[in-house]
Coordinates of C-alpha atoms in Angstrom, one line a residue:
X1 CA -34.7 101.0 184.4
X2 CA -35.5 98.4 181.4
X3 CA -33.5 95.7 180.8
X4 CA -31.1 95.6 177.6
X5 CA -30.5 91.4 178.2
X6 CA -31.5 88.4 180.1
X7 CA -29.7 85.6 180.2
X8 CA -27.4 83.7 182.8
X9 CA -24.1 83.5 184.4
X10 CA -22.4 80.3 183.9
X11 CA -20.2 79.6 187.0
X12 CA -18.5 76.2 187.4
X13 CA -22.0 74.1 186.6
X14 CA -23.9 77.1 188.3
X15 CA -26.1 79.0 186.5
X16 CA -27.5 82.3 187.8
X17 CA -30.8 83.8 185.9
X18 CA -29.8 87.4 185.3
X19 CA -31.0 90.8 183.8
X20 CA -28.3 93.2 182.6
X21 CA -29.4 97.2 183.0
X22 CA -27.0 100.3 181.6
X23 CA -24.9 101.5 184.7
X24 CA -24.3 104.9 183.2
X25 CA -26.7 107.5 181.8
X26 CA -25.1 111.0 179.7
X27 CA -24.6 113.7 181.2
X28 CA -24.2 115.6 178.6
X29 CA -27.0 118.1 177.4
X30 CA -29.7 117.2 174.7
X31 CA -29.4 119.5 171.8
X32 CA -31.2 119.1 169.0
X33 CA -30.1 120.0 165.1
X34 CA -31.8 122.8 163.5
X35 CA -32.1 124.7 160.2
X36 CA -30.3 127.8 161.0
X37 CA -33.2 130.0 158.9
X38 CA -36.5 128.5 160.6
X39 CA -35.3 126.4 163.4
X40 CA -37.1 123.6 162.2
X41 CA -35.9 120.1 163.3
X42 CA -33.7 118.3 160.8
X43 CA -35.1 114.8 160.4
X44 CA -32.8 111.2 158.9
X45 CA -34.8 109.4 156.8
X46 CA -33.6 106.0 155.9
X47 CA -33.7 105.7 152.0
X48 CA -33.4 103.4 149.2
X49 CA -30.2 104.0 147.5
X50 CA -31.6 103.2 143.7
X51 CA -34.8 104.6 144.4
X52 CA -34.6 107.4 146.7
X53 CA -37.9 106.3 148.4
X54 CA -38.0 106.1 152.7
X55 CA -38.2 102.6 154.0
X56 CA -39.7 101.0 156.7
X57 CA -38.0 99.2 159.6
X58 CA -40.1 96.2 158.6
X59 CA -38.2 96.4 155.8
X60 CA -34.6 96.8 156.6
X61 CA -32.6 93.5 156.9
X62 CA -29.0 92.9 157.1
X63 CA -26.6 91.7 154.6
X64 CA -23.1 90.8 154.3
X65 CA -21.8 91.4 150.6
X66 CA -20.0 88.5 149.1
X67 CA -17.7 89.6 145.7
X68 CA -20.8 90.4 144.1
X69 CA -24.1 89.6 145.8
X70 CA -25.5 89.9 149.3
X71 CA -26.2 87.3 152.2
X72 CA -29.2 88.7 153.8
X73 CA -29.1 87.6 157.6
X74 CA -32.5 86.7 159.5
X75 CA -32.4 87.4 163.5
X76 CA -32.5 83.1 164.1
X77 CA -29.1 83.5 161.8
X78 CA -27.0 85.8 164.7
X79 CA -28.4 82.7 167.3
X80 CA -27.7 80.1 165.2
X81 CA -24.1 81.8 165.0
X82 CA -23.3 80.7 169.1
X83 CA -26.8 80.0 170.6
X84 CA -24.9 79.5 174.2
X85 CA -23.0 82.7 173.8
X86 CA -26.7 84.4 173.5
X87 CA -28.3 83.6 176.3
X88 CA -25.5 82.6 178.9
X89 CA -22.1 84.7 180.0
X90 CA -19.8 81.7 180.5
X91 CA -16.9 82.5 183.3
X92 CA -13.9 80.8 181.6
X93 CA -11.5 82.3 184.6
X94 CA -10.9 84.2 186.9
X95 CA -8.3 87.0 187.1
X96 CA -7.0 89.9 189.0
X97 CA -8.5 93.2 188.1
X98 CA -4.9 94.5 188.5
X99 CA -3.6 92.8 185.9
X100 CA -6.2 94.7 183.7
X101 CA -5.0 97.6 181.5
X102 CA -7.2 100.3 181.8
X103 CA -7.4 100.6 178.5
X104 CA -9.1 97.4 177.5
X105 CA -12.0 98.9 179.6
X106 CA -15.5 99.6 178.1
X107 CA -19.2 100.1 179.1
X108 CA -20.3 99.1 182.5
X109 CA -23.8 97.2 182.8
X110 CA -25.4 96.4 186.1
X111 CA -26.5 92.6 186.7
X112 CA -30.0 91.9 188.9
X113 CA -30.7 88.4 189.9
X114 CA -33.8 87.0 188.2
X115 CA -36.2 85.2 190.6
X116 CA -35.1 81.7 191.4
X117 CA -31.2 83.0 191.3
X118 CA -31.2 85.3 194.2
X119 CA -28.9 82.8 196.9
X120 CA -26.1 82.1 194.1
X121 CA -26.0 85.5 192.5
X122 CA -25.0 86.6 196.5
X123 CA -22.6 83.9 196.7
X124 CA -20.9 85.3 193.3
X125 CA -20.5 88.5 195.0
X126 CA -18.8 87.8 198.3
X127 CA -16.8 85.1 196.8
X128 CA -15.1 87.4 194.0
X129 CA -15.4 90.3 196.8
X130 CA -13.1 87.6 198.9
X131 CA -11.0 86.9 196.7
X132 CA -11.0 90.1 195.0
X133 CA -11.2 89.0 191.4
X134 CA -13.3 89.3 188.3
X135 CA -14.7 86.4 186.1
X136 CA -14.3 87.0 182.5
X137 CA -16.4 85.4 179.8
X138 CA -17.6 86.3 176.2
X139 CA -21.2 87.1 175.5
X140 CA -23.1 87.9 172.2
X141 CA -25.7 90.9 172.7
X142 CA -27.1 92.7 169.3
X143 CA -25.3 90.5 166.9
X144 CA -22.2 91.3 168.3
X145 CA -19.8 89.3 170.4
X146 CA -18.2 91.3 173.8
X147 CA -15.6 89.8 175.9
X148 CA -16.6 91.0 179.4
X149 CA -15.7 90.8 183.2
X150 CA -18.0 90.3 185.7
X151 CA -16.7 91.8 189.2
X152 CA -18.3 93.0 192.3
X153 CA -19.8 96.6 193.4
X154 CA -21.5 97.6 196.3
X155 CA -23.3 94.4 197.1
X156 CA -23.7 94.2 193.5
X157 CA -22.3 92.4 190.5
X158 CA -21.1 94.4 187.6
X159 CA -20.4 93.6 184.0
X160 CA -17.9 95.6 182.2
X161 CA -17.1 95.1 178.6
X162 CA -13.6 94.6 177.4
X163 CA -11.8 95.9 174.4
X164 CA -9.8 92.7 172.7
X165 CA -6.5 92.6 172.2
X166 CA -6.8 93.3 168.0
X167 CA -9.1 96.6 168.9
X168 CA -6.2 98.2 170.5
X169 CA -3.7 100.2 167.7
X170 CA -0.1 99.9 168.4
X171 CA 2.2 102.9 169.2
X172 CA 4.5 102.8 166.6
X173 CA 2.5 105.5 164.6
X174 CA 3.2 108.0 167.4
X175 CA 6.0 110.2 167.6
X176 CA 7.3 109.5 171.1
X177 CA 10.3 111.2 172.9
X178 CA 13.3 108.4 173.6
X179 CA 16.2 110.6 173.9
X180 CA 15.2 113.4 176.2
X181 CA 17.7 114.1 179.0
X182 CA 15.8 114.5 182.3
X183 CA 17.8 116.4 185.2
X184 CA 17.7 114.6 188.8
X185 CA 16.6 118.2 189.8
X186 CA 13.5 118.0 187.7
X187 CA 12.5 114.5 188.3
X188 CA 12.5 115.0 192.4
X189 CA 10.6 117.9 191.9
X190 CA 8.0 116.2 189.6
X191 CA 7.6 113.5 192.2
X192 CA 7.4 115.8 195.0
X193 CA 4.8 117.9 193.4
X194 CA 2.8 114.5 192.8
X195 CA 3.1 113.7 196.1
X196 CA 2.0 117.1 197.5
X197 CA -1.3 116.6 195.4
X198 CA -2.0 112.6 196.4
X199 CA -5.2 111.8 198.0
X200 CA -7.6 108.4 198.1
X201 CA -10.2 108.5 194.7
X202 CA -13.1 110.5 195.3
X203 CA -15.0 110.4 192.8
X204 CA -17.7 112.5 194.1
X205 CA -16.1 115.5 194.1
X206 CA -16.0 115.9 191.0
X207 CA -19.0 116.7 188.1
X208 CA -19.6 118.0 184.6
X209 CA -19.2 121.5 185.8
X210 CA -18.8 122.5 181.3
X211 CA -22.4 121.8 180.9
X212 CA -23.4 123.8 183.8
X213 CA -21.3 126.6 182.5
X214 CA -23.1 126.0 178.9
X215 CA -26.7 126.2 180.2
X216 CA -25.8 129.4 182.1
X217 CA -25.0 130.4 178.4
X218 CA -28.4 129.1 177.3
X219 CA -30.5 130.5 180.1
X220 CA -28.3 133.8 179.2
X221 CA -29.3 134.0 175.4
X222 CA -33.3 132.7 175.9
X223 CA -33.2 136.1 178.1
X224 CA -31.6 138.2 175.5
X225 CA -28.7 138.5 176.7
X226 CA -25.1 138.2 175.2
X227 CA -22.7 135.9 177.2
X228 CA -19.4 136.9 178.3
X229 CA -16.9 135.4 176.4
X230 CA -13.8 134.3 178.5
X231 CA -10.7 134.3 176.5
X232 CA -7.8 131.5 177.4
X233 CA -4.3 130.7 176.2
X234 CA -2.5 127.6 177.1
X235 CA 0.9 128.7 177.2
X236 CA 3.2 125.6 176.7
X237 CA 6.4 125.0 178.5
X238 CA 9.7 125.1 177.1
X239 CA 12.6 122.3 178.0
X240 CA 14.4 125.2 179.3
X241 CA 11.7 126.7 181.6
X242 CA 11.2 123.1 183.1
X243 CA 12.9 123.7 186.5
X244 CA 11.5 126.7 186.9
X245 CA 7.9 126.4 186.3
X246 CA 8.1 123.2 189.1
X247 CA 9.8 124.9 191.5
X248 CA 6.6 127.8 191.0
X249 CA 4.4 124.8 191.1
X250 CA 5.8 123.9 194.5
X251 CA 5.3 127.1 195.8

């Protein structure tokens, strides 16, 4: 693995020399775009607007327009901006990972201890472990400020980044049911049927079984072959077949 950032954990006055690695890797499959009468691969250029002409990364900055005119930014500029916030991943507090909406939840890094950091970066882990709590902090990586927790995993500390509060769109755009009468009938069938299907998280027992299905469909065509296409229709449950389709569900 290469590392994305290196920096520090600031904790109390204790600073742990880190490396942050990606945690996840796609599963999905890599398709390429093609032109549909040659196959060729389609290519993005990046072009000059008024000229048309290709340019080189060399030659790409960033800019922030102002009424009429742009700001170009240099890379000291993003430092400059919050130098600390750069380099170090400050633990303000500490809070229960319970109290954490799962929905403020973003990418998960992996932290290593640099050399020099090994003994406090072990300490961090069984004290959080112990307490069973995450630090969060804010750190800037590519120009862009993340809040972020920092909790442990398997002997191991990981750093997850955090929607804010602003990134999160409110509910009232939604049309959401108020009104709807629910029968006691329904509702202790609902929660028996949940309970019939309860067991601990497993997380291994489950995998991207569509993109196995869709190389079969590759592996099918490069031999010539025309896959079987499997019809399905959701049928959707009315109000008034509630009762009946849990009951069936209960067997």
């Amino acid at each position: 693995m290469r590392a994305i950032w290196t920096g520090a954990i600031g904790f109390g006055l204790v600073n742990i020399p880190i490396k942050l690695y990606s945690a996840t890797e796609s599963s999905s499959l890599d398709l390429d775009m093609l032109d549909r009468k040659d196959l060729a691969n389609i290519k993005f250029k990046r072009v000059n607007e008024q000229t048309g002409k290709e340019v080189k990364w060399d030659n790409i900055v960033k800019g922030y327009f102002m009424k009429d005119h742009y700001v170009v930014l240099e890379d000291a500029d993003f430092e400059d901006a919050s130098p600390e916030k750069t380099k170090m991943v400050n633990l303000h507090t500490f809070v229960k990972l319970s109290d954490i909406d799962s929905i403020y939840f973003e990418t998960p890094y992996y932290l290593e201890p640099q050399k020099g950091g090994e003994k406090a970066y072990q300490l961090l882990v069984k004290a959080l472990d112990k307490t069973k709590t995450a630090g969060l902090g804010a750190f800037v990586m590519r120009n862009v400020e993340h809040l972020a927790i920092i909790k442990p995993y398997q002997n191991a500390l990981v750093l997850n980044k955090i929607r804010y509060q602003q990134e999160i769109r409110e509910l009232d755009e939604l049309k959401l049911p108020t009104s709807v009468k629910i029968q006691k009938a329904e509702m202790d069938m609902a929660t028996q049927l949940i309970q019939q299907h309860s067991s601990s998280f497993d997380i291994s027992k489950y995998k991207n079984e569509y993109m196995e299905d869709l190389m079969k469909i590759i592996k099918q065509k490069d031999k010539g072959k025309r896959p079987t296409i499997r019809k399905i229709k959701v049928e959707n449950t009315k109000a008034d077949d509630l009762l009946a389709k849990l009951r069936a569900s209960l067997g």
